[in-house]
Short mmCIF file of C-alpha atoms in Angstrom, two decimals:
data_model
loop_
_atom_site.label_atom_id
_atom_site.label_comp_id
_atom_site.label_asym_id
_atom_site.label_seq_id
_atom_site.Cartn_x
_atom_site.Cartn_y
_atom_site.Cartn_z
CA MET A 1424 75.57 107.51 85.27
CA LEU A 1425 73.53 107.36 82.27
CA ILE A 1426 70.54 106.44 84.14
CA MET A 1427 67.57 106.46 81.78
CA LEU A 1428 64.16 106.91 83.43
CA LYS A 1429 61.22 105.26 81.58
CA PHE A 1430 58.53 107.11 83.55
CA PRO A 1431 58.40 110.60 85.10
CA LEU A 1432 58.85 109.81 88.76
CA ARG A 1433 58.96 112.95 90.80
CA PHE A 1434 62.23 111.96 92.44
CA ILE A 1435 65.44 113.39 93.93
CA GLY A 1436 67.82 114.27 91.11
CA LEU A 1437 71.58 113.64 91.27
CA LEU A 1438 74.44 116.34 90.92
CA ILE A 1439 76.92 118.61 89.02
CA GLY A 1440 78.20 122.30 90.01
CA VAL A 1441 78.22 124.72 92.77
CA LEU A 1442 75.59 127.40 93.24
CA ILE A 1443 77.35 130.73 93.01
CA GLY A 1444 74.23 132.88 93.16
CA VAL A 1445 70.56 132.86 92.14
CA VAL A 1446 69.84 135.97 90.13
CA GLY A 1447 66.55 137.65 90.74
CA CYS A 1448 65.39 135.62 93.71
CA SER A 1449 67.81 136.17 96.53
CA SER A 1450 65.23 137.63 98.77
CA ASP A 1451 63.34 134.28 98.72
CA LEU A 1452 66.21 131.91 99.43
CA SER A 1453 65.80 132.13 103.18
CA ASP A 1454 62.16 131.24 102.95
CA ASN A 1455 61.57 127.74 104.27
CA GLN A 1456 59.45 126.92 101.24
CA VAL A 1457 62.56 126.78 99.06
CA LEU A 1458 63.68 123.12 98.50
CA THR A 1459 67.24 122.78 97.49
CA LEU A 1460 68.09 119.49 95.66
CA ARG A 1461 70.98 118.13 93.68
CA LEU A 1462 71.50 117.35 89.95
CA GLY A 1463 74.36 114.98 89.27
CA ALA A 1464 75.09 116.60 85.86
CA GLU A 1465 74.06 119.33 83.48
CA PRO A 1466 70.66 118.67 81.83
CA SER A 1467 70.90 118.22 78.22
CA MET A 1468 67.31 118.63 76.92
CA LEU A 1469 64.28 119.80 78.88
CA ASN A 1470 61.83 118.04 76.61
CA PRO A 1471 60.63 114.63 77.72
CA ILE A 1472 60.43 113.09 74.25
CA LEU A 1473 63.99 114.19 73.28
CA SER A 1474 65.94 113.73 76.54
CA THR A 1475 68.04 110.66 77.18
CA ASP A 1476 69.73 111.37 80.55
CA SER A 1477 68.58 111.31 84.13
CA PRO A 1478 69.43 114.93 85.02
CA SER A 1479 67.05 116.09 82.32
CA SER A 1480 64.40 113.55 83.40
CA SER A 1481 64.74 114.86 86.97
CA VAL A 1482 63.71 118.33 85.81
CA ASN A 1483 61.17 117.13 83.32
CA GLY A 1484 59.37 115.08 85.95
CA TYR A 1485 58.48 118.27 87.79
CA VAL A 1486 57.57 120.35 84.83
CA PHE A 1487 55.61 117.89 82.62
CA SER A 1488 52.76 115.48 83.21
CA GLY A 1489 51.73 112.32 81.53
CA LEU A 1490 48.32 110.65 80.99
CA LEU A 1491 49.28 108.40 83.92
CA LYS A 1492 51.72 108.64 86.80
CA VAL A 1493 53.54 106.26 89.14
CA THR A 1494 52.50 106.07 92.81
CA PRO A 1495 54.89 105.43 95.65
CA GLU A 1496 53.58 101.82 95.65
CA LEU A 1497 54.72 101.51 92.02
CA GLU A 1498 51.16 101.42 90.72
CA LEU A 1499 49.82 103.46 87.79
CA GLU A 1500 47.03 106.02 88.36
CA PRO A 1501 45.46 108.79 86.17
CA ASP A 1502 47.30 112.08 85.91
CA LEU A 1503 46.13 114.21 82.97
CA ALA A 1504 43.61 111.52 82.39
CA GLU A 1505 40.38 111.56 84.40
CA SER A 1506 39.68 107.85 83.60
CA TYR A 1507 40.12 105.32 80.88
CA THR A 1508 38.51 102.09 79.59
CA VAL A 1509 39.89 99.16 77.63
CA SER A 1510 38.03 97.17 74.99
CA ALA A 1511 37.36 93.48 75.60
CA ASP A 1512 40.03 92.50 72.98
CA GLY A 1513 42.64 94.80 74.55
CA LEU A 1514 43.18 96.69 71.35
CA VAL A 1515 41.34 100.02 71.97
CA TYR A 1516 41.88 102.35 74.95
CA LEU A 1517 39.51 105.28 75.51
CA PHE A 1518 40.90 108.16 77.63
CA ASN A 1519 38.78 110.84 79.27
CA LEU A 1520 40.93 113.81 80.09
CA LYS A 1521 40.66 116.25 82.87
CA GLN A 1522 39.22 119.53 81.81
CA ASN A 1523 40.29 123.11 82.62
CA ILE A 1524 43.98 122.15 82.69
CA LYS A 1525 46.26 124.99 81.67
CA TRP A 1526 49.78 124.93 80.25
CA HIS A 1527 52.26 127.04 82.21
CA ASP A 1528 51.78 129.88 79.64
CA GLY A 1529 48.00 129.91 80.23
CA GLU A 1530 46.82 128.06 77.11
CA ALA A 1531 44.29 125.32 77.44
CA PHE A 1532 45.41 121.70 77.47
CA THR A 1533 43.45 119.32 75.26
CA ALA A 1534 43.48 115.90 73.60
CA HIS A 1535 45.19 117.46 70.57
CA ASP A 1536 48.27 117.98 72.73
CA VAL A 1537 48.43 114.28 73.67
CA LYS A 1538 47.99 113.15 70.00
CA TYR A 1539 50.61 115.72 68.93
CA THR A 1540 53.09 114.36 71.54
CA TYR A 1541 52.91 110.75 70.39
CA ASP A 1542 52.74 111.73 66.72
CA MET A 1543 56.04 113.60 67.16
CA ILE A 1544 57.57 110.65 68.81
CA LEU A 1545 56.54 108.52 65.82
CA ASN A 1546 57.62 111.11 63.34
CA PRO A 1547 60.97 109.92 61.74
CA SER A 1548 62.37 113.39 61.70
CA THR A 1549 62.17 113.77 65.55
CA ASN A 1550 65.44 112.99 67.26
CA THR A 1551 63.98 110.65 69.89
CA VAL A 1552 65.05 107.18 71.05
CA ARG A 1553 61.46 106.39 72.23
CA ARG A 1554 59.94 105.69 68.92
CA SER A 1555 60.07 101.88 69.20
CA ASP A 1556 58.02 102.18 72.47
CA TYR A 1557 54.96 102.88 70.32
CA ILE A 1558 55.50 100.54 67.36
CA ILE A 1559 54.23 96.87 67.42
CA ASP A 1560 55.61 94.52 64.75
CA GLY A 1561 56.44 97.47 62.53
CA LYS A 1562 53.07 99.24 62.92
CA ALA A 1563 52.56 102.34 64.88
CA VAL A 1564 50.05 102.72 67.76
CA GLU A 1565 47.30 105.05 66.52
CA PHE A 1566 46.25 108.12 68.53
CA LYS A 1567 42.87 109.74 67.58
CA VAL A 1568 41.11 112.78 69.02
CA LEU A 1569 37.45 112.13 69.47
CA ASP A 1570 36.75 115.47 70.98
CA GLU A 1571 38.63 118.10 72.98
CA TYR A 1572 38.85 115.90 76.04
CA THR A 1573 38.51 112.39 74.69
CA LEU A 1574 41.40 110.37 73.07
CA GLN A 1575 41.34 106.97 71.45
CA ILE A 1576 44.36 104.70 71.34
CA ARG A 1577 44.22 101.84 68.97
CA MET A 1578 46.57 98.91 68.26
CA HIS A 1579 46.48 96.17 65.70
CA LYS A 1580 47.86 93.68 68.31
CA PRO A 1581 47.87 93.47 72.10
CA TYR A 1582 50.73 95.43 73.63
CA ALA A 1583 51.50 94.67 77.28
CA PRO A 1584 53.70 97.75 78.07
CA LEU A 1585 51.23 100.33 76.75
CA LEU A 1586 49.97 101.75 80.07
CA ASN A 1587 53.58 102.25 81.30
CA ARG A 1588 54.45 104.06 78.19
CA LEU A 1589 51.67 106.55 78.81
CA THR A 1590 53.52 108.08 81.75
CA MET A 1591 55.45 110.01 79.05
CA GLY A 1592 55.38 113.76 79.59
CA ILE A 1593 52.98 115.50 77.22
CA ILE A 1594 54.28 118.57 75.43
CA PRO A 1595 52.32 121.59 74.02
CA GLU A 1596 51.33 121.48 70.41
CA HIS A 1597 50.87 125.31 70.21
CA ILE A 1598 54.45 125.74 71.06
CA PHE A 1599 56.18 123.16 68.88
CA GLU A 1600 53.94 123.14 65.80
CA VAL A 1601 55.52 126.41 64.68
CA THR A 1602 59.12 125.41 65.09
CA ASP A 1603 61.56 122.56 64.62
CA ILE A 1604 61.17 120.50 67.79
CA ASN A 1605 64.72 119.25 67.61
CA THR A 1606 66.23 122.74 67.87
CA ALA A 1607 63.38 124.71 69.53
CA LYS A 1608 64.42 127.23 72.25
CA GLU A 1609 61.72 125.72 74.50
CA ASN A 1610 63.84 122.65 74.84
CA GLN A 1611 65.82 124.79 77.29
CA ASN A 1612 62.88 126.89 78.50
CA PRO A 1613 60.13 124.27 78.86
CA ILE A 1614 56.41 124.82 79.23
CA GLY A 1615 54.45 121.96 80.77
CA THR A 1616 51.35 121.27 82.86
CA GLY A 1617 53.19 119.79 85.84
CA PRO A 1618 53.30 121.02 89.47
CA TYR A 1619 56.29 123.22 88.84
CA LYS A 1620 57.03 125.93 86.20
CA PHE A 1621 60.53 126.34 84.78
CA LYS A 1622 62.01 129.70 85.84
CA GLN A 1623 65.77 129.79 85.27
CA TRP A 1624 68.75 127.67 84.17
CA GLU A 1625 72.30 128.84 84.91
CA THR A 1626 74.79 126.64 83.23
CA SER A 1627 76.92 124.61 85.66
CA GLN A 1628 75.14 126.23 88.60
CA PHE A 1629 71.48 125.45 89.00
CA VAL A 1630 67.93 125.01 87.64
CA LEU A 1631 65.17 127.04 89.28
CA LEU A 1632 61.56 125.97 89.37
CA GLU A 1633 58.52 127.71 90.81
CA ALA A 1634 55.23 126.27 92.05
CA ASN A 1635 52.50 126.13 89.48
CA GLU A 1636 49.71 127.88 91.41
CA ALA A 1637 47.23 126.84 88.77
CA TYR A 1638 48.05 123.20 89.06
CA TYR A 1639 45.06 120.92 88.33
CA ASP A 1640 45.84 118.54 91.26
CA GLU A 1641 46.75 119.36 94.80
CA PRO A 1642 48.94 122.57 94.67
CA PRO A 1643 52.54 122.01 95.74
CA LYS A 1644 53.42 123.20 99.24
CA ILE A 1645 57.03 124.05 98.25
CA LYS A 1646 57.13 127.41 96.43
CA LYS A 1647 60.56 127.07 94.80
CA ILE A 1648 62.89 124.20 93.94
CA ILE A 1649 66.54 124.99 93.31
CA MET A 1650 68.35 121.98 91.69
CA LYS A 1651 71.97 122.67 92.16
CA ILE A 1652 74.28 121.12 89.61
CA ILE A 1653 77.11 119.26 91.47
CA PRO A 1654 78.78 116.47 89.51
CA ASP A 1655 81.05 115.13 92.40
CA ASN A 1656 79.53 112.86 95.02
CA ASN A 1657 82.01 114.03 97.69
CA THR A 1658 81.44 117.70 96.93
CA ALA A 1659 77.62 117.03 97.10
CA LEU A 1660 78.08 115.37 100.56
CA ILE A 1661 79.96 118.35 101.90
CA SER A 1662 77.20 120.65 100.51
CA PHE A 1663 74.60 118.45 102.21
CA GLU A 1664 76.38 118.53 105.58
CA LYS A 1665 76.62 122.29 105.38
CA GLU A 1666 72.84 122.29 104.62
CA GLU A 1667 73.34 124.03 101.30
CA ILE A 1668 71.32 121.30 99.76
CA LEU A 1669 68.60 119.31 101.64
CA SER A 1670 69.10 115.95 100.01
CA SER A 1671 71.96 113.92 98.80
CA GLY A 1672 73.09 110.41 97.88
CA ILE A 1673 75.58 109.23 100.43
CA PRO A 1674 78.80 107.36 99.65
CA GLY A 1675 78.93 103.97 101.43
CA LYS A 1676 82.06 105.07 103.45
CA ASP A 1677 80.03 107.92 105.01
CA PHE A 1678 76.66 106.29 105.49
CA LYS A 1679 77.03 105.23 109.06
CA ARG A 1680 78.44 108.57 110.11
CA ILE A 1681 75.65 110.52 108.45
CA ALA A 1682 73.06 108.24 109.96
CA LYS A 1683 74.19 109.21 113.37
CA ASN A 1684 73.86 112.97 112.76
CA ASP A 1685 70.73 114.40 114.27
CA LEU A 1686 70.26 116.79 111.38
CA PHE A 1687 69.43 114.10 108.84
CA ASN A 1688 67.27 111.10 108.06
CA THR A 1689 68.94 108.37 106.15
CA TYR A 1690 67.38 105.72 103.86
CA ARG A 1691 68.56 102.43 102.17
CA TYR A 1692 66.72 100.71 99.42
CA TYR A 1693 67.20 99.01 96.08
CA ASP A 1694 66.16 100.82 92.91
CA LEU A 1695 65.17 99.28 89.68
CA ALA A 1696 68.68 99.81 88.45
CA TYR A 1697 71.97 98.18 87.60
CA THR A 1698 75.48 99.24 86.66
CA TYR A 1699 77.41 97.64 83.89
CA LEU A 1700 80.56 97.61 81.66
CA GLY A 1701 79.23 97.95 78.18
CA LEU A 1702 81.34 96.43 75.43
CA ASN A 1703 81.18 97.91 71.86
CA CYS A 1704 80.26 94.78 69.99
CA LYS A 1705 81.45 96.43 66.79
CA HIS A 1706 84.96 96.72 68.07
CA PRO A 1707 87.28 94.08 66.69
CA LEU A 1708 88.18 92.70 70.22
CA PHE A 1709 84.57 92.60 71.50
CA SER A 1710 82.99 91.27 68.37
CA ASN A 1711 83.96 87.82 69.49
CA LYS A 1712 81.43 86.31 71.96
CA ASN A 1713 84.03 84.04 73.51
CA VAL A 1714 86.39 86.90 74.18
CA ARG A 1715 83.54 88.80 75.91
CA LYS A 1716 82.88 85.63 77.97
CA ALA A 1717 86.51 85.31 79.00
CA LEU A 1718 86.54 89.03 80.03
CA ALA A 1719 83.44 88.41 82.17
CA MET A 1720 85.25 85.60 83.95
CA SER A 1721 88.20 87.85 84.60
CA ILE A 1722 86.38 90.52 86.62
CA ASP A 1723 85.79 90.03 90.30
CA LYS A 1724 82.37 91.52 90.91
CA ARG A 1725 82.28 90.50 94.63
CA SER A 1726 85.39 92.65 95.20
CA ILE A 1727 83.65 95.61 93.63
CA VAL A 1728 80.59 95.24 95.93
CA ASP A 1729 82.64 94.49 99.00
CA GLY A 1730 85.61 96.73 98.46
CA ILE A 1731 84.09 99.71 96.64
CA LEU A 1732 80.33 99.66 97.62
CA LEU A 1733 81.30 98.45 101.12
CA GLY A 1734 78.55 95.84 100.85
CA TYR A 1735 75.82 98.28 99.92
CA GLY A 1736 74.91 96.41 96.82
CA LYS A 1737 74.80 93.03 95.13
CA PRO A 1738 76.71 91.48 92.19
CA ALA A 1739 74.72 91.88 88.89
CA HIS A 1740 74.32 89.12 86.38
CA ILE A 1741 71.45 89.91 84.07
CA PRO A 1742 69.71 92.93 82.52
CA THR A 1743 67.10 93.43 85.18
CA SER A 1744 66.80 94.24 88.87
CA PRO A 1745 66.20 91.65 91.70
CA GLU A 1746 63.31 94.00 92.63
CA MET A 1747 61.49 93.17 89.30
CA TRP A 1748 58.84 90.45 89.11
CA THR A 1749 60.74 88.95 86.18
CA TYR A 1750 63.92 88.24 88.06
CA PRO A 1751 64.61 84.51 87.94
CA LYS A 1752 65.32 82.46 90.99
CA LYS A 1753 68.73 81.33 89.56
CA PRO A 1754 70.10 83.82 87.01
CA PHE A 1755 72.69 82.57 84.58
CA PHE A 1756 76.22 83.99 84.94
CA TYR A 1757 79.86 83.09 84.35
CA ASP A 1758 81.92 82.49 87.52
CA TYR A 1759 85.00 84.56 88.27
CA ASN A 1760 87.76 82.22 87.01
CA LYS A 1761 91.06 83.76 85.60
CA LYS A 1762 92.39 80.29 84.77
CA GLU A 1763 89.38 79.37 82.68
CA ALA A 1764 89.34 82.85 81.16
CA LEU A 1765 92.97 82.33 79.88
CA LYS A 1766 91.99 78.92 78.52
CA ILE A 1767 89.22 80.51 76.45
CA PHE A 1768 91.61 83.14 75.22
CA ALA A 1769 94.07 80.51 74.11
CA GLU A 1770 91.37 78.70 72.26
CA GLU A 1771 90.71 81.88 70.35
CA GLY A 1772 94.29 82.31 69.35
CA TYR A 1773 95.61 84.66 72.11
CA ILE A 1774 98.94 83.97 73.70
CA PHE A 1775 99.65 84.88 77.30
CA ASP A 1776 103.36 85.64 77.99
CA LYS A 1777 103.52 85.04 81.75
CA GLU A 1778 106.99 86.53 82.13
CA LYS A 1779 106.13 89.84 80.42
CA ASN A 1780 102.48 89.62 81.71
CA ILE A 1781 101.17 90.44 78.23
CA LEU A 1782 98.17 88.88 76.38
CA SER A 1783 98.56 89.23 72.60
CA LYS A 1784 97.28 87.98 69.27
CA ASP A 1785 99.15 88.21 65.99
CA ASP A 1786 102.01 89.88 68.04
CA LYS A 1787 99.63 92.66 69.05
CA PRO A 1788 99.09 93.25 72.79
CA VAL A 1789 95.44 93.34 73.89
CA THR A 1790 94.50 96.84 74.98
CA PHE A 1791 91.37 98.84 75.20
CA LYS A 1792 89.92 101.99 76.92
CA ILE A 1793 87.07 102.38 79.39
CA ILE A 1794 85.26 105.63 79.48
CA THR A 1795 82.89 106.85 82.22
CA ASN A 1796 81.58 110.05 83.70
CA LYS A 1797 83.51 112.17 86.29
CA GLY A 1798 82.18 112.56 89.74
CA ASN A 1799 80.78 109.09 90.37
CA LYS A 1800 83.51 107.64 92.59
CA ASP A 1801 81.97 104.16 92.68
CA ARG A 1802 82.30 103.94 88.87
CA GLU A 1803 85.72 105.40 88.89
CA LEU A 1804 86.98 102.92 91.50
CA ALA A 1805 85.09 100.06 89.65
CA ALA A 1806 87.03 100.96 86.49
CA THR A 1807 90.29 100.89 88.44
CA LEU A 1808 89.52 97.44 89.87
CA ILE A 1809 88.52 96.09 86.45
CA GLN A 1810 91.79 97.58 85.08
CA LYS A 1811 93.70 95.66 87.90
CA ASN A 1812 91.75 92.44 87.29
CA LEU A 1813 92.49 92.48 83.52
CA LYS A 1814 96.18 93.39 84.03
CA GLU A 1815 96.52 90.07 85.90
CA ILE A 1816 95.70 88.29 82.62
CA GLY A 1817 97.94 90.60 80.57
CA ILE A 1818 95.32 93.05 79.24
CA GLU A 1819 96.29 96.72 79.35
CA VAL A 1820 93.25 98.85 80.05
CA SER A 1821 93.23 102.69 80.15
CA ILE A 1822 90.63 104.79 81.84
CA GLN A 1823 89.20 108.10 80.71
CA LEU A 1824 86.98 110.16 82.96
CA MET A 1825 84.83 112.66 81.04
CA GLU A 1826 82.44 115.47 81.67
CA TRP A 1827 78.89 114.27 81.47
CA SER A 1828 77.93 116.19 78.36
CA SER A 1829 80.96 115.05 76.38
CA PHE A 1830 80.61 111.48 77.62
CA ILE A 1831 76.95 111.14 76.71
CA ALA A 1832 77.51 112.74 73.32
CA ILE A 1833 79.97 109.95 72.40
CA VAL A 1834 77.56 107.24 73.63
CA ASN A 1835 74.52 108.72 71.83
CA GLU A 1836 76.26 109.72 68.51
CA HIS A 1837 74.44 108.26 65.51
CA VAL A 1838 77.47 106.66 63.98
CA ASP A 1839 78.44 103.10 63.12
CA PRO A 1840 80.67 101.98 64.64
CA LYS A 1841 80.55 104.00 67.86
CA LYS A 1842 83.59 105.84 68.91
CA PHE A 1843 84.34 104.07 72.12
CA ASP A 1844 85.73 100.67 73.28
CA ALA A 1845 83.91 100.18 76.56
CA VAL A 1846 81.75 102.25 78.92
CA ILE A 1847 80.68 102.05 82.57
CA LEU A 1848 77.12 103.24 82.83
CA GLY A 1849 73.93 102.42 84.62
CA TRP A 1850 70.29 101.86 83.66
CA SER A 1851 67.27 102.81 85.73
CA LEU A 1852 64.39 100.68 84.60
CA GLY A 1853 60.69 101.23 84.17
CA LEU A 1854 57.87 99.30 85.82
CA ASP A 1855 57.48 97.12 82.79
CA PRO A 1856 60.11 94.59 81.83
CA ASP A 1857 59.99 95.51 78.15
CA ALA A 1858 63.55 96.37 77.10
CA TYR A 1859 63.15 96.58 73.30
CA SER A 1860 64.86 99.91 73.01
CA LEU A 1861 67.95 98.58 74.95
CA TRP A 1862 68.47 95.22 73.22
CA HIS A 1863 66.71 94.98 69.86
CA SER A 1864 69.18 95.06 66.92
CA ARG A 1865 67.03 97.74 65.20
CA GLU A 1866 67.88 100.09 68.06
CA TYR A 1867 71.46 100.54 66.86
CA PRO A 1868 72.98 103.00 66.29
CA LYS A 1869 70.13 105.51 66.91
CA GLY A 1870 68.61 103.94 70.01
CA PHE A 1871 69.67 102.93 73.46
CA ASN A 1872 71.32 99.77 72.06
CA PHE A 1873 74.54 101.72 71.63
CA VAL A 1874 76.82 98.74 72.08
CA GLY A 1875 75.52 97.27 68.79
CA TYR A 1876 74.26 93.97 70.27
CA SER A 1877 72.48 91.74 67.75
CA ASN A 1878 70.88 88.35 68.49
CA SER A 1879 67.86 87.16 66.45
CA ASP A 1880 66.56 85.04 69.32
CA VAL A 1881 66.71 88.09 71.64
CA ASP A 1882 64.85 90.10 69.03
CA ASP A 1883 62.14 87.42 68.95
CA PHE A 1884 61.87 87.32 72.72
CA LEU A 1885 61.48 91.14 72.91
CA VAL A 1886 58.67 91.09 70.38
CA MET A 1887 56.98 88.11 72.13
CA GLY A 1888 57.22 89.76 75.48
CA ARG A 1889 55.46 92.84 74.30
CA LYS A 1890 52.51 90.94 72.84
CA GLU A 1891 52.03 88.47 75.64
CA LEU A 1892 49.45 89.78 78.22
CA ASP A 1893 49.63 86.75 80.70
CA ARG A 1894 52.02 87.67 83.47
CA GLU A 1895 53.49 84.22 84.02
CA GLU A 1896 53.98 83.69 80.28
CA ARG A 1897 55.71 86.98 80.02
CA LYS A 1898 57.95 86.11 82.94
CA MET A 1899 59.09 82.90 81.21
CA ILE A 1900 59.90 84.80 77.96
CA TYR A 1901 61.93 87.38 79.77
CA GLU A 1902 63.77 84.72 81.84
CA LYS A 1903 64.86 83.06 78.53
CA MET A 1904 65.90 86.48 77.16
CA TYR A 1905 67.89 87.36 80.23
CA GLU A 1906 69.78 84.07 79.93
CA GLU A 1907 70.49 84.50 76.29
CA ILE A 1908 71.91 88.03 76.86
CA ALA A 1909 73.96 86.96 79.90
CA MET A 1910 75.49 84.13 77.81
CA ASP A 1911 76.36 86.62 75.03
CA VAL A 1912 77.88 89.20 77.31
CA PRO A 1913 77.32 92.46 75.45
CA TYR A 1914 77.52 93.95 78.91
CA ILE A 1915 79.53 92.69 81.81
CA PHE A 1916 76.92 93.31 84.46
CA LEU A 1917 78.74 94.70 87.53
CA TYR A 1918 76.43 95.45 90.46
CA TYR A 1919 72.99 96.44 91.73
CA PRO A 1920 73.72 99.45 93.86
CA GLU A 1921 71.83 100.03 97.04
CA SER A 1922 70.51 103.56 97.16
CA LEU A 1923 71.89 105.43 100.09
CA VAL A 1924 70.10 108.68 100.54
CA GLY A 1925 70.13 111.49 103.11
CA LEU A 1926 67.38 114.02 103.77
CA ASN A 1927 67.55 117.03 106.01
CA LYS A 1928 65.01 116.50 108.79
CA ILE A 1929 63.22 119.74 107.92
CA ILE A 1930 61.76 117.76 104.86
CA GLN A 1931 58.37 116.39 105.68
CA GLY A 1932 55.76 114.49 103.72
CA VAL A 1933 58.28 111.91 102.48
CA SER A 1934 57.11 108.64 100.84
CA PRO A 1935 58.27 105.23 102.04
CA ALA A 1936 61.75 104.38 100.72
CA GLY A 1937 61.60 102.56 97.40
CA PRO A 1938 62.19 102.82 93.65
CA ALA A 1939 59.47 105.45 93.20
CA GLY A 1940 61.65 107.96 95.13
CA LEU A 1941 61.26 109.63 98.54
CA LEU A 1942 59.79 112.88 97.19
CA ASN A 1943 57.01 111.29 95.19
CA PRO A 1944 54.56 112.95 94.84
CA ILE A 1945 56.34 116.27 95.20
CA GLU A 1946 53.03 117.98 96.05
CA ASN A 1947 53.14 116.18 99.48
CA ILE A 1948 56.55 117.62 100.44
CA TYR A 1949 56.81 120.58 102.77
CA LEU A 1950 59.50 122.05 105.10
CA ILE A 1951 59.33 122.80 108.76
CA GLU A 1952 61.25 125.17 110.93
CA LYS A 1953 64.13 123.75 112.96
#
């Protein structure tokens, strides 16, 4: 998936490769304080302000810390910050930072590092998709150092998502001020202040982290974390059952069987996430809203949930999760109705030849290609079912499965138009409903709005939602926005997947199952002997 994390949850990462050997630490691998987890793909960038993929975020969440962090209860609490205050008008935040914090290389952490991090995000030369998170109506949030351990944040207008944006991992000024942040070697050899230090990264094999013994909070009990890169879900499950890794997502077809195994604990919960078919709105076929609507009515989401997810999920209709407080009681969606879909196509000048089973316009058959990442069987099967559904109305769909790095490079390439027809991906959402970076027209082609969606009303709702501080008023704004997006169909929202996770029973200190993750905070986790 391209699951993008908006805050550094200390969570279980997903997978991509097989561990062949761990150079230089083999004598420690039998130690019960080594936690072996899974990454679902190769990380791309171990720098929290540059990364755009969940494997990178999984590693970054252990290595870097933010001013604030997310608790298992989905609340925000101080992390690098000791405390903070807010002015009566809500425009000025004053953060008192914890003292005596050290970067992993032994240098002192100060307020200058915090200012530097956000200044670099706001710097146009930095290749980040997070710039809009700190700009309000075209004016940047201001970060000012008052002294070594006091930081002032000032805005010209109220900004509801601010505190959630301050979970961003802070990077060291002394490292990046002497190099080009976009190409720095430290983007593959990170230095943070988090509970774990980066030790080693073997391409297609593993990332190795070691406990930060000088960690400013409770020191982690686990001494080493090995994050094995395993892209295929079934391969990961085999590795989990062999106890080569201690945690894994579990395919729906295997969940009941694994739940009966005395070696494992299993968990079911909904994340703040959804999976979708993204349509390139710059593509000649998908530039027509009515065509996108007809396509949405041609795809049987219930069959995906029942037949592929085996009921471990719900059909999705709008760009948020049912677990979010902004989710409406009755979300708007187009019913599955092939007959009505063909009627809409006919109104747009398309001809359906029933004998040849071909939908065409201007004597050209309708065809397009769906790309998605290898290893995620649910997405691969969803693509196949979509292919079958659209074949029934005469549309020829091809499917291309790609290695994660190549796939994400196409999606994120700064070109207009983008070089894909349609993609199957997923978003993991932050605690705040602000989705400016996903849907605002200004976020194309260099932001997360890679489908090129543009709607001036949605742009306005996104701006209003950021400035409105009243929770109920915000909820109404976002409900209107969700309906507008659902009617426009830049995505065909497919499903809300239920997270099915297995942990080896030797893992202790686990948090209650929920969107914040089972291993949050990682400092609480420890292993017991069998």
